[in-house]
mmCIF file of C-alpha atoms and ligand atoms in Angstrom:
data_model
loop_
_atom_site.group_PDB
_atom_site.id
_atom_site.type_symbol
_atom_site.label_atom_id
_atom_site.label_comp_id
_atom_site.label_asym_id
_atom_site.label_seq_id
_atom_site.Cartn_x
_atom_site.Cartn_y
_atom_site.Cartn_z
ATOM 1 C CA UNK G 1 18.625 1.393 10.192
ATOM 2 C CA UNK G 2 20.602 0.611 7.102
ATOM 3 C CA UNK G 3 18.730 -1.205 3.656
ATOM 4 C CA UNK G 4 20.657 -3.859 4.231
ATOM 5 C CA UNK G 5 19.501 -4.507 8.779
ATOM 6 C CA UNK G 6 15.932 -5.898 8.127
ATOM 7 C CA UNK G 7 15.705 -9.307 6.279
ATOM 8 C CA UNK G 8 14.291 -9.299 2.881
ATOM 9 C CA UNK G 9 13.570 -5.553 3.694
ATOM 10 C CA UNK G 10 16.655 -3.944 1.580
ATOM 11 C CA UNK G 11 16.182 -2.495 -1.786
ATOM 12 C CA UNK G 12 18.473 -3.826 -4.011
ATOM 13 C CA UNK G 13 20.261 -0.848 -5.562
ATOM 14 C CA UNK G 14 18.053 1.609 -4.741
ATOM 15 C CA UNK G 15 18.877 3.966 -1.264
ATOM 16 C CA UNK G 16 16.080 4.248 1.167
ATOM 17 C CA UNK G 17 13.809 6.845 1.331
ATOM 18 C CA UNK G 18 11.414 5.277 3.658
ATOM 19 C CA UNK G 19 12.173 3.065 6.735
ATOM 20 C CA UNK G 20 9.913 1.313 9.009
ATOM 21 C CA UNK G 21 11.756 -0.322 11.764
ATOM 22 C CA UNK G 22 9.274 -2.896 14.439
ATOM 23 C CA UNK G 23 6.298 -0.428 13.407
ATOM 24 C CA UNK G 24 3.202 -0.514 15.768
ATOM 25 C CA UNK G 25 -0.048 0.686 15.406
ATOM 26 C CA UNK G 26 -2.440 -0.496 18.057
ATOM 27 C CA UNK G 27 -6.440 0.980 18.646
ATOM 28 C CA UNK G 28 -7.897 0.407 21.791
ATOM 29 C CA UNK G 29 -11.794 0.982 21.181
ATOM 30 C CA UNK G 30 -14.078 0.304 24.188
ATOM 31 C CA UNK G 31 -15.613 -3.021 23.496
ATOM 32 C CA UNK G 32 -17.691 -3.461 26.571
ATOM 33 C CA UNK G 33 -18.744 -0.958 29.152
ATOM 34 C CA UNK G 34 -15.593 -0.634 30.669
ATOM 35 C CA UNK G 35 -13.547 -2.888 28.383
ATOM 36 C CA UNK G 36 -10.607 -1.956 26.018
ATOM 37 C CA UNK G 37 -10.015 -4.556 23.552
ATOM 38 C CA UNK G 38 -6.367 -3.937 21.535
ATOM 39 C CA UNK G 39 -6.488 -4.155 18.331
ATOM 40 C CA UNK G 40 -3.548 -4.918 16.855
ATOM 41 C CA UNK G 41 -3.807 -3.327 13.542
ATOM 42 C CA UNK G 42 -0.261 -2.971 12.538
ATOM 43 C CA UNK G 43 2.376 -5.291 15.224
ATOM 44 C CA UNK G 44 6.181 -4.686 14.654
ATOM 45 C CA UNK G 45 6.687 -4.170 10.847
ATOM 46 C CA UNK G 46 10.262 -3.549 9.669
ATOM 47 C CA UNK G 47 10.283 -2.374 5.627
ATOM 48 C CA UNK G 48 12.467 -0.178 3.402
ATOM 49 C CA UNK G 49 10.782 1.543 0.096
ATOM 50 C CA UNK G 50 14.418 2.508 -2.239
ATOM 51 C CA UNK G 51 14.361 5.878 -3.798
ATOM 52 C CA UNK G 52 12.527 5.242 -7.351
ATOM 53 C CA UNK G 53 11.303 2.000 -6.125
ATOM 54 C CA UNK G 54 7.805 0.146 -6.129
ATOM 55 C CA UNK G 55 6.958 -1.648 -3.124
ATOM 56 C CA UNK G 56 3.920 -3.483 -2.879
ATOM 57 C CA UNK G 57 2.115 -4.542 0.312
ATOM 58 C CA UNK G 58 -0.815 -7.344 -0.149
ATOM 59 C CA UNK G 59 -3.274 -9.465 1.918
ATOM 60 C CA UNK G 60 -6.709 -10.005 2.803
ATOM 61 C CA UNK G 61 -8.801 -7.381 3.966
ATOM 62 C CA UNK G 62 -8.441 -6.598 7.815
ATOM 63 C CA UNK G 63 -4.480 -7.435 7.253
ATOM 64 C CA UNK G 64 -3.170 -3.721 7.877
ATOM 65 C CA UNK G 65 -2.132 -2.673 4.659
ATOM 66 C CA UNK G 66 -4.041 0.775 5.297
ATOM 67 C CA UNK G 67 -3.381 1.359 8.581
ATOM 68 C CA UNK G 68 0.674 0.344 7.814
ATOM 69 C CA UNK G 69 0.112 3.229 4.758
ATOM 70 C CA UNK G 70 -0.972 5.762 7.109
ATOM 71 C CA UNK G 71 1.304 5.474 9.806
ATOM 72 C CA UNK G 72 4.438 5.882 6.896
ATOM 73 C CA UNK G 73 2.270 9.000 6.383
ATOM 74 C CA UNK G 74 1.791 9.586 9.472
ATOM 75 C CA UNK G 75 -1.783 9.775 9.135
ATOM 76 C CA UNK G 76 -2.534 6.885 12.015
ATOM 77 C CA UNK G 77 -1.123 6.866 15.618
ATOM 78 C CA UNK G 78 1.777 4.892 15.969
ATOM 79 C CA UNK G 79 2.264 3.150 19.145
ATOM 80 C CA UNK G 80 5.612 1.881 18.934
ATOM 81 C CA UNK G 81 8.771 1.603 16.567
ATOM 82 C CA UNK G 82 10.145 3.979 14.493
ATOM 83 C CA UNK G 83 9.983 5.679 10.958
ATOM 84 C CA UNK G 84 12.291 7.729 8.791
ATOM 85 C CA UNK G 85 11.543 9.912 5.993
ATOM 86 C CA UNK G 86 15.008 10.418 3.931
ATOM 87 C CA UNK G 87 16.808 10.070 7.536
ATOM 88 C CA UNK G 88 14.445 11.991 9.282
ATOM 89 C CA UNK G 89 12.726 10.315 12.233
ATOM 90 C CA UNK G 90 8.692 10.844 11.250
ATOM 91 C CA UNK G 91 7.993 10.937 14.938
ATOM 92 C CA UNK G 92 9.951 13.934 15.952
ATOM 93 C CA UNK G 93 8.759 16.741 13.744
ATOM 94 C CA UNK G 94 7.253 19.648 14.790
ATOM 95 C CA UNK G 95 4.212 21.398 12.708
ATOM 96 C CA UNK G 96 6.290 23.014 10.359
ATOM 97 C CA UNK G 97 8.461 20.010 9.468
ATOM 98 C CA UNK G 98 5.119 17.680 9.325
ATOM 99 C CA UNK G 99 3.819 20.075 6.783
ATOM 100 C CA UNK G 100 6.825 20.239 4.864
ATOM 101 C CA UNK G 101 6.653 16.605 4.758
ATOM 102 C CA UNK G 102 3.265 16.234 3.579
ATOM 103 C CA UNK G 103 4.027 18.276 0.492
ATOM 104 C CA UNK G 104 7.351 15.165 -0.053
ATOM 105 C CA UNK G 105 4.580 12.060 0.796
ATOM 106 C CA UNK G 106 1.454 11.818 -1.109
ATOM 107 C CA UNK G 107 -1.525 9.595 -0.886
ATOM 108 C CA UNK G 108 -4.010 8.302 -3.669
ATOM 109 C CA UNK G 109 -6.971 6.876 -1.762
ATOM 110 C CA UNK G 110 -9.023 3.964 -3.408
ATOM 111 C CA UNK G 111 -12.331 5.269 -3.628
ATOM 112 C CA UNK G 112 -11.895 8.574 -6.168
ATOM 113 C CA UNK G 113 -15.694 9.219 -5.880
ATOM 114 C CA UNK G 114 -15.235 10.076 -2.358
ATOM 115 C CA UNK G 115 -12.055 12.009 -3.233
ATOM 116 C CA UNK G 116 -13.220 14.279 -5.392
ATOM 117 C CA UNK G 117 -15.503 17.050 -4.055
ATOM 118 C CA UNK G 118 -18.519 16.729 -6.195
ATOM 119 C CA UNK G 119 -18.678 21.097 -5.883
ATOM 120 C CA UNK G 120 -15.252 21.760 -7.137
ATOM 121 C CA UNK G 121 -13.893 21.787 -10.463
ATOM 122 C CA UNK G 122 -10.853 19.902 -11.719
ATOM 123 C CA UNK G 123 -8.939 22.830 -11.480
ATOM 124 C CA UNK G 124 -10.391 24.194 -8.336
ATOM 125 C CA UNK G 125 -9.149 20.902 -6.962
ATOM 126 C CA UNK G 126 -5.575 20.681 -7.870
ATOM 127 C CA UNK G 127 -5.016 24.371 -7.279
ATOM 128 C CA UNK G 128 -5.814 23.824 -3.416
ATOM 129 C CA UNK G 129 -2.639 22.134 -2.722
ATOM 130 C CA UNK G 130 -0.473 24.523 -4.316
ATOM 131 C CA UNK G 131 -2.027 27.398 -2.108
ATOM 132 C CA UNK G 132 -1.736 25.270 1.091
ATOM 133 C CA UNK G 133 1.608 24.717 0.638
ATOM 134 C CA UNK G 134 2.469 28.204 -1.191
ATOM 135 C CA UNK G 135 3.569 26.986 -4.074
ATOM 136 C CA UNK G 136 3.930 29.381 -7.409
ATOM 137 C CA UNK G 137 2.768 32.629 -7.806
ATOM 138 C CA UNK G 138 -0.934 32.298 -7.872
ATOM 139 C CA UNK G 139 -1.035 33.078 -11.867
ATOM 140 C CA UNK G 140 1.536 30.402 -12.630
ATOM 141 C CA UNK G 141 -0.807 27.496 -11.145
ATOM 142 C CA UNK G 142 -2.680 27.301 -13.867
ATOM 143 C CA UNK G 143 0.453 26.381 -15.648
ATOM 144 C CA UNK G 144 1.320 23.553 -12.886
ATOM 145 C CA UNK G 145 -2.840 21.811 -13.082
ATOM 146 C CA UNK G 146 -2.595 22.154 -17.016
ATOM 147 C CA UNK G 147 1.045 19.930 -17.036
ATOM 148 C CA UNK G 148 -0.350 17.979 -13.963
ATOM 149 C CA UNK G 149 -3.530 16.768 -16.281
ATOM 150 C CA UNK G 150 -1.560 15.926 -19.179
ATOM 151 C CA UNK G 151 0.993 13.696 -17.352
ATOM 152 C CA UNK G 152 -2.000 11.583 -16.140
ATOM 153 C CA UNK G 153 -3.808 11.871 -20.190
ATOM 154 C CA UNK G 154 -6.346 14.059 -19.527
ATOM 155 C CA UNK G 155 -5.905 16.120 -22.196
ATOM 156 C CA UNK G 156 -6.734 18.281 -24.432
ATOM 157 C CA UNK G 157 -5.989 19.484 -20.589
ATOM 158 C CA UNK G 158 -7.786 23.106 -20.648
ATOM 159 C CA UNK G 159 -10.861 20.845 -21.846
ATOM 160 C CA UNK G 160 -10.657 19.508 -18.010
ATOM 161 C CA UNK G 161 -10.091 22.160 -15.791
ATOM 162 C CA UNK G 162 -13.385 23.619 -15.624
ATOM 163 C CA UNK G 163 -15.342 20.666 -15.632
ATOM 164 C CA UNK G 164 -16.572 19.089 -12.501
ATOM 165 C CA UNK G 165 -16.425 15.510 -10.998
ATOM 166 C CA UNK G 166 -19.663 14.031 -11.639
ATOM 167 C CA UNK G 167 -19.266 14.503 -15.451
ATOM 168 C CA UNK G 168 -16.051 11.964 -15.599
ATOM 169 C CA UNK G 169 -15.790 8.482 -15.800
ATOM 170 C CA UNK G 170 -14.219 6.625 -12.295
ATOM 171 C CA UNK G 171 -11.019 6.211 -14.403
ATOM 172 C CA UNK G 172 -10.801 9.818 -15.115
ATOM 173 C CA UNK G 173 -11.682 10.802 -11.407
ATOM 174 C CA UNK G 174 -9.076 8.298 -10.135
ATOM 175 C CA UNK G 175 -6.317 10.334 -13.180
ATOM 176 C CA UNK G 176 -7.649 13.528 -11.279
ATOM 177 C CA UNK G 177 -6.087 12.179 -7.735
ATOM 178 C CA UNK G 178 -3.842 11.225 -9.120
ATOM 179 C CA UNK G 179 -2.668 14.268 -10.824
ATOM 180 C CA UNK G 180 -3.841 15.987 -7.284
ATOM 181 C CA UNK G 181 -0.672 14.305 -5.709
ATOM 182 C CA UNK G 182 1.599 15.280 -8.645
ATOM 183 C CA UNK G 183 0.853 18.874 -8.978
ATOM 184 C CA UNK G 184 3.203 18.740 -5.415
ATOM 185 C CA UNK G 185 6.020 16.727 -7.104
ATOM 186 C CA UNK G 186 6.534 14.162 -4.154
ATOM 187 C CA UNK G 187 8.913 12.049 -3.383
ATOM 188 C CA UNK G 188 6.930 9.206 -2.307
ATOM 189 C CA UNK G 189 2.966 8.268 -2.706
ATOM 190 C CA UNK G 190 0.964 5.767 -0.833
ATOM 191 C CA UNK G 191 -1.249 4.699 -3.689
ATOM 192 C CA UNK G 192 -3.979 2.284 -1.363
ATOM 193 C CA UNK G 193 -6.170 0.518 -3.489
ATOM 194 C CA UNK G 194 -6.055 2.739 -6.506
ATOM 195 C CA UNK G 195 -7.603 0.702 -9.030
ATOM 196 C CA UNK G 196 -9.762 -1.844 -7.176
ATOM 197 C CA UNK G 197 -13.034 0.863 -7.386
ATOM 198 C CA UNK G 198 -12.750 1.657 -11.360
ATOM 199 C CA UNK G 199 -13.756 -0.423 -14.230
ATOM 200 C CA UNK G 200 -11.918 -3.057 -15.456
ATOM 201 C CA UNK G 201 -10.518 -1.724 -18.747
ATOM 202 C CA UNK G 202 -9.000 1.080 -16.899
ATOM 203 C CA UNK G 203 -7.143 -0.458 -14.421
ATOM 204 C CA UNK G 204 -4.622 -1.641 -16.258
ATOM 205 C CA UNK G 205 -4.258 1.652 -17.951
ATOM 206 C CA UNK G 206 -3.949 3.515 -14.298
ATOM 207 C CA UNK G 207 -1.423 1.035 -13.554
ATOM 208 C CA UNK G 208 0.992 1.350 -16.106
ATOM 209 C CA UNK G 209 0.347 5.147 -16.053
ATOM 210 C CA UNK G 210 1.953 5.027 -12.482
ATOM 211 C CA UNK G 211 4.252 2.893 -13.225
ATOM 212 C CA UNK G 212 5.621 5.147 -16.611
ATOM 213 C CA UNK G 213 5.139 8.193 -13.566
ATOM 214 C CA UNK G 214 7.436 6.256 -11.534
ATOM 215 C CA UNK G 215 10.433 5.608 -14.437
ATOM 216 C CA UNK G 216 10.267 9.448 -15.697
ATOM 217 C CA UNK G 217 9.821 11.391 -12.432
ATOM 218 C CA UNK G 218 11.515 8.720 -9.729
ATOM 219 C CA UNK G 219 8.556 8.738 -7.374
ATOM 220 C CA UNK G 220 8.655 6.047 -5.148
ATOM 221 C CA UNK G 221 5.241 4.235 -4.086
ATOM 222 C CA UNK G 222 3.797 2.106 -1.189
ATOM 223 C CA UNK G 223 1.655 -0.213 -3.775
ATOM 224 C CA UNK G 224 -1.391 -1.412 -1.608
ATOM 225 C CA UNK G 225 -3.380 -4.190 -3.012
ATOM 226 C CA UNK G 226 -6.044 -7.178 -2.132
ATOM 227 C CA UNK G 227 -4.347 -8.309 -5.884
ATOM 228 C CA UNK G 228 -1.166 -10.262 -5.671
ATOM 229 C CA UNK G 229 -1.408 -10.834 -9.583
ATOM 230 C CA UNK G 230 -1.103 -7.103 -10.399
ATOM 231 C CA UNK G 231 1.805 -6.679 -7.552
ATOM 232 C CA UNK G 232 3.696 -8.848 -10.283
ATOM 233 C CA UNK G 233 3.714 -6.012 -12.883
ATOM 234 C CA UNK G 234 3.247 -2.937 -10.884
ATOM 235 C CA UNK G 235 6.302 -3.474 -8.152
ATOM 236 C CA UNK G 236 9.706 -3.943 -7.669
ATOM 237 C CA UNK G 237 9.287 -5.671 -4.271
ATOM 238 C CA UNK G 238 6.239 -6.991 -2.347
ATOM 239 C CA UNK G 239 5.539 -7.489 1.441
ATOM 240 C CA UNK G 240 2.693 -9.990 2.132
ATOM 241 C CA UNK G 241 0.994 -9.201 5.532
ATOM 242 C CA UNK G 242 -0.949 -11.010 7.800
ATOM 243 C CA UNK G 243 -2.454 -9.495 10.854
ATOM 244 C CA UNK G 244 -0.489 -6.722 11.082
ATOM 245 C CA UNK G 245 2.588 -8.559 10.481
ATOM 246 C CA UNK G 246 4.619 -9.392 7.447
ATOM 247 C CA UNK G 247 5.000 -13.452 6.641
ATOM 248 C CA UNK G 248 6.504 -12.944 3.457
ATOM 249 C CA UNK G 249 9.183 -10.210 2.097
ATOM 250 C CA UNK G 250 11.288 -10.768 -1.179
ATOM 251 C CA UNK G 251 11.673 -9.484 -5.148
ATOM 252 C CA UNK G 252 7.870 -9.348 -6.181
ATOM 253 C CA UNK G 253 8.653 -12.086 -8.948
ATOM 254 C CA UNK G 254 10.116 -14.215 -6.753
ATOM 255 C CA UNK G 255 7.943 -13.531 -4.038
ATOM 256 C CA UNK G 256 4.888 -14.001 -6.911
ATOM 257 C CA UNK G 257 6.147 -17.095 -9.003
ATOM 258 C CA UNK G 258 7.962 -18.948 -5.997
ATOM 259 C CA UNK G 259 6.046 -18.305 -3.239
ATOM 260 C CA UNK G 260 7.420 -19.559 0.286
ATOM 261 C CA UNK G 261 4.791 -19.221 2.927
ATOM 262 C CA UNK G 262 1.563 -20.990 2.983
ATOM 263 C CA UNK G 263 -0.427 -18.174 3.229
ATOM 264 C CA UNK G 264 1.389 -16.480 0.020
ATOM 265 C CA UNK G 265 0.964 -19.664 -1.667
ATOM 266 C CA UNK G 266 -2.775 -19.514 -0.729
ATOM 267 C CA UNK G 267 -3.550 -16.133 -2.131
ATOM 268 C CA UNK G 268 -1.813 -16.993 -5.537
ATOM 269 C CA UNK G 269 -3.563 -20.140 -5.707
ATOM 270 C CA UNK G 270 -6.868 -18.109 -5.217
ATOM 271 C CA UNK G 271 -5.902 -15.567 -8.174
ATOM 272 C CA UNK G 272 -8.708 -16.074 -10.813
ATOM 273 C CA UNK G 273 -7.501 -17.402 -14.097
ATOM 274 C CA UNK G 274 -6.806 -15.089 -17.086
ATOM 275 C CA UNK G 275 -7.040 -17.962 -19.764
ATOM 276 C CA UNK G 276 -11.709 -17.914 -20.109
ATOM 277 C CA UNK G 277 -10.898 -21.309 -21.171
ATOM 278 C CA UNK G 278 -10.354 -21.925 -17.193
ATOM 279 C CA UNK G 279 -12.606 -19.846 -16.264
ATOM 280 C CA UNK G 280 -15.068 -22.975 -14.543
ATOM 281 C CA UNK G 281 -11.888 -24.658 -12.912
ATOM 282 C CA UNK G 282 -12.469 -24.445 -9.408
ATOM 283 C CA UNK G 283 -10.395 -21.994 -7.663
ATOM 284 C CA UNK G 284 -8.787 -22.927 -4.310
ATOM 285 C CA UNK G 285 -9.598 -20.649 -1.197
ATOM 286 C CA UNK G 286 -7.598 -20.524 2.162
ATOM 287 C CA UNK G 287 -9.752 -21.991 4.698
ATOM 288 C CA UNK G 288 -11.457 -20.223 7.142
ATOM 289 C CA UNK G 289 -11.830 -15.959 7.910
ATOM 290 C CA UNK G 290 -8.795 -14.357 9.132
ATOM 291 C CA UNK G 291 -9.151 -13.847 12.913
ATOM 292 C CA UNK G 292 -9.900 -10.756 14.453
ATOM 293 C CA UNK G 293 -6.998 -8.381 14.896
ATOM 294 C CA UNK G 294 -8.588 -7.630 18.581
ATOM 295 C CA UNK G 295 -7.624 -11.587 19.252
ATOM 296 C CA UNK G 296 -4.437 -12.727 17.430
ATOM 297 C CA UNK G 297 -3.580 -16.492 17.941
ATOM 298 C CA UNK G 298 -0.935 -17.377 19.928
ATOM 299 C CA UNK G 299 2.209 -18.643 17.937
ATOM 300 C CA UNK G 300 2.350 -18.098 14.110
ATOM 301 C CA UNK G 301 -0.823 -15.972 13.841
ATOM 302 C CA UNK G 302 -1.721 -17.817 10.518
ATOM 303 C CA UNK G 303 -1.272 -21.232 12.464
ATOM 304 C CA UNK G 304 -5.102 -21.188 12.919
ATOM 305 C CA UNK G 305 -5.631 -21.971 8.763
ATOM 306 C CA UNK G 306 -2.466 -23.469 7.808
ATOM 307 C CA UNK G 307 -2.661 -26.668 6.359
ATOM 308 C CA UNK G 308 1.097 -27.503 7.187
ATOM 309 C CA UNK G 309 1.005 -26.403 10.652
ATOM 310 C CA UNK G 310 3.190 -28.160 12.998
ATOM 311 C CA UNK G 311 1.318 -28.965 16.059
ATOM 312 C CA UNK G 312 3.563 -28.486 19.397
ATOM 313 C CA UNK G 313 5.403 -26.031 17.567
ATOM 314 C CA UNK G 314 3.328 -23.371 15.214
ATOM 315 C CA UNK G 315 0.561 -22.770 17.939
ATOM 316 C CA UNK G 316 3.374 -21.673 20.120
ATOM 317 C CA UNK G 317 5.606 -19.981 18.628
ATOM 318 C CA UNK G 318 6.133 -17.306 16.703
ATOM 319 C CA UNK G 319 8.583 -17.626 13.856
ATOM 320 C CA UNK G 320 10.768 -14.796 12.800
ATOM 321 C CA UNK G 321 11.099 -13.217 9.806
ATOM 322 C CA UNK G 322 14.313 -14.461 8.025
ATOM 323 C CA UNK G 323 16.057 -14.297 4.730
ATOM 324 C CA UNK G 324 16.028 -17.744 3.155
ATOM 325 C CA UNK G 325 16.882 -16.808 -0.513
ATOM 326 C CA UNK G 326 18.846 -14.015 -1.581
ATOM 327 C CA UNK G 327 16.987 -10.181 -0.028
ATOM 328 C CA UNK G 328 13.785 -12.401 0.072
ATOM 329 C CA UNK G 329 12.775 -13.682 3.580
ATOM 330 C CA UNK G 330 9.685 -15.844 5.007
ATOM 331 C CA UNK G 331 8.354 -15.929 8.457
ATOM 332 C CA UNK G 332 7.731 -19.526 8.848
ATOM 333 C CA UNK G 333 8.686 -22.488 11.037
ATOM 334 C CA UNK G 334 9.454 -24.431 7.872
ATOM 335 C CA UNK G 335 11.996 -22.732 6.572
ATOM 336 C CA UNK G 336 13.847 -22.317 10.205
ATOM 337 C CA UNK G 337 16.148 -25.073 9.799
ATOM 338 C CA UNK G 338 14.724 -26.834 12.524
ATOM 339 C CA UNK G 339 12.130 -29.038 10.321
HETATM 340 N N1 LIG U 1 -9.485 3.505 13.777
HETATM 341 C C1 LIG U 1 -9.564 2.213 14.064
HETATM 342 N N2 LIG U 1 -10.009 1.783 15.267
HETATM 343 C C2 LIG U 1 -10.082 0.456 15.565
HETATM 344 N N3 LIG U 1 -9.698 -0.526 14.722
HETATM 345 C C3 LIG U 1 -9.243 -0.148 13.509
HETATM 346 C C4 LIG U 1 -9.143 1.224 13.116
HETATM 347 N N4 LIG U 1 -8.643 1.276 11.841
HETATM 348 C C5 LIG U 1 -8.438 -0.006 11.465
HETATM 349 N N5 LIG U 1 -8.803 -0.858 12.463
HETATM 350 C C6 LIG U 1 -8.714 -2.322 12.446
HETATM 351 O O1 LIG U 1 -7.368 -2.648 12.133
HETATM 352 C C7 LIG U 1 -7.311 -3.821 11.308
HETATM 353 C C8 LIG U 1 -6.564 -3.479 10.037
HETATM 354 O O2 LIG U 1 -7.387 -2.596 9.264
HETATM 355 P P1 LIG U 1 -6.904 -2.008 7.834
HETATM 356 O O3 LIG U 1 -7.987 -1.130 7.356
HETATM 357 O O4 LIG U 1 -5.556 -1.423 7.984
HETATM 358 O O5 LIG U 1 -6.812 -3.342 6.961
HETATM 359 P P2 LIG U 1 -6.656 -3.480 5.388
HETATM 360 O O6 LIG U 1 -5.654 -4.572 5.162
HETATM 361 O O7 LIG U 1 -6.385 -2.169 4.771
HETATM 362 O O8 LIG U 1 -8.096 -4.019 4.967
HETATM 363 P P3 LIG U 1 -8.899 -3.770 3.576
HETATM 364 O O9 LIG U 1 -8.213 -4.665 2.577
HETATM 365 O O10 LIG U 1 -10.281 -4.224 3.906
HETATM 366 O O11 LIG U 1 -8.819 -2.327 3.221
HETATM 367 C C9 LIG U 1 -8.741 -4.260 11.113
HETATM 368 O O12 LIG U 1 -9.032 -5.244 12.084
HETATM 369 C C10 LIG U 1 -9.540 -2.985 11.348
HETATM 370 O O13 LIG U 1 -10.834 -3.288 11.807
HETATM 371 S S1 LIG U 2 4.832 -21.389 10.906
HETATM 372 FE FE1 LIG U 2 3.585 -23.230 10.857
HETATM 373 S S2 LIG U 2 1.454 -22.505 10.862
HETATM 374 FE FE2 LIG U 2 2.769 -20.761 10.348
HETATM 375 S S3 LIG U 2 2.773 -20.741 8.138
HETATM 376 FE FE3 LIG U 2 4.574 -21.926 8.763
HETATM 377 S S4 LIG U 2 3.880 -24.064 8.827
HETATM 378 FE FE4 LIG U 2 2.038 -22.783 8.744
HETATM 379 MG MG1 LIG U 3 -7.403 -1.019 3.303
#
């Protein structure tokens, strides 16, 4: 698949390093006693993430942005579609090539209390991935964790390494992951969530840490967030999904300040306001839960909430994904041409 064969997918300058072409990942858990219900987790998502590019995927919870992080990881079973790792197609290595690639793709997982083993120290933990993957002699890690700690500002560093999780703050545990998936130099790092379980005051630090990461060692990053504000700042393009689809795919400040779909428009309008001045100004919702990814509506699956829906038409069928501004594309019977 070229940058340029998916709509809105293509990176502007950047080559591709990762490409998701009609991605599927479907779970079938027994909902009855005989009974398989599909759930369709992740349904035929196409998206490119440049070399040295941010690419942000948001939406509400239950919308796939894990389960779409873990299958470019290959960390979830895919069920259809393909994926390529710097031409490589993800679903035809062998053990040795898979573990070669999970030294190249990185994850940072949301919750760093749960990523940290509490028994470890800081230095016990970023040495285990360089002896998994053999990498350095074993007296030049200690080199590797001290440079790893002071590229995420933990520093004086050696005041770090022998300490042990429960004695940092969730900001520094969250710098410790994050300097966990450095210490490997990858490529490219899934970073789900990364902020959303730390204090306030640090999140925007951790942000624009990755984000300086990203300009001075040309990691690319699968930006998951529930917050299409910070998408804004932290990405160079964004992909708004809806159950397991994507509605919305563009630049992340056009995607952000001229929103196309109703459901992207939704989700900004819900964005709390900065200004405490507006802090009591009611803040609009979209109306109603998102439906259950076992029972996806027929049609455009966001037809069930919409408040411009097109009877007739949106509960039938399913628009396509198509550009309708410049690399930024919308999956919405409005925009067809038809309307
Ligand atoms: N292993 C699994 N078996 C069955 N269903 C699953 C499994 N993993 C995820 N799902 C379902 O797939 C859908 C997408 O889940 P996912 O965790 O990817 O969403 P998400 O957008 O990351 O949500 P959140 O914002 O809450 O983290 C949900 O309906 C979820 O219940
Ligand atoms: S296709 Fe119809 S229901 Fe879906 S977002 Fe567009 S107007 Fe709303
Ligand atoms: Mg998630």
């Amino acid at each position: 698949m070229s940058a340029a064969a998916s709509p809105g997918g293509s990176a502007a300058s950047a080559p591709s390093l990762v490409e998701a072409e009609g991605l599927r990942v479907h779970f079938h858990p027994r909902s009855g006693l005989l009974r398989r219900s599909t759930v369709r987790a992740v349904d035929g998502i196409s998206l490119v993430v440049g070399r040295r590019e941010v690419v942000a995927v948001v939406g509400e919870s239950g919308s796939g942005k894990t389960t779409l992080g873990r299958a470019l990881l290959r960390l979830a079973p895919i069920s259809g579609g393909a994926v390529r790792f710097d031409g490589a197609d993800l679903l035809a290595l062998d053990r040795p090539a898979l573990k070669a690639y999970r030294r190249r793709a990185q994850v940072v997982f949301q919750d760093p209390y749960a990523s940290n083993s509490p028994f470890m120290t800081v230095g016990e933990q970023l040495r285990e991935p360089l002896a998994v993957h053999g990498i350095g002699a074993v007296s030049g890690r200690e080199e590797i964790v001290l440079r790893a700690l002071e590229q995420v500002r933990l520093t004086p560093a050696a005041d770090f390494v022998d300490a042990y999780p429960h004695t940092l703050s969730g900001g520094q545990r969250q710098r410790i992951c994050i300097a966990r998936a450095l210490v490997l130099e990858p490529e490219f790092i899934v970073a789900d969530e990364p902020v959303s379980m730390i204090d306030a005051s640090s999140r925007a630090e951790i942000l624009s840490l990755l984000r300086e990461l990203q300009a001075r060692q040309g990691v690319s990053f699968l930006y998951i967030t529930h917050d299409i504000a910070s998408a804004r700042h932290f990405s160079d393009r964004t992909t708004v999904m809806y159950l397991g689809t994507a509605v919305e795919v563009g630049p992340s400040a056009g995607v952000i300040e001229e929103p196309l779909h109703p459901y992207t428009k939704g989700l900004i309008a819900a964005v709390p306001e900065p200004d405490p001045r507006n802090r009591r100004r009611m803040r609009s919702v979209i109306p109603g839960e998102p439906p259950n990814a076992a029972a996806v509506p027929a049609g455009c699956p966001f037809h069930t909430r919409c408040s411009q829906v097109i009877r007739g038409r949106c509960d039938r069928e399913r628009p396509k994904l198509q550009d309708v501004r410049p690399a930024h594309s919308v999956a919405c019977h409005l925009y067809d041409g038809s309307v």
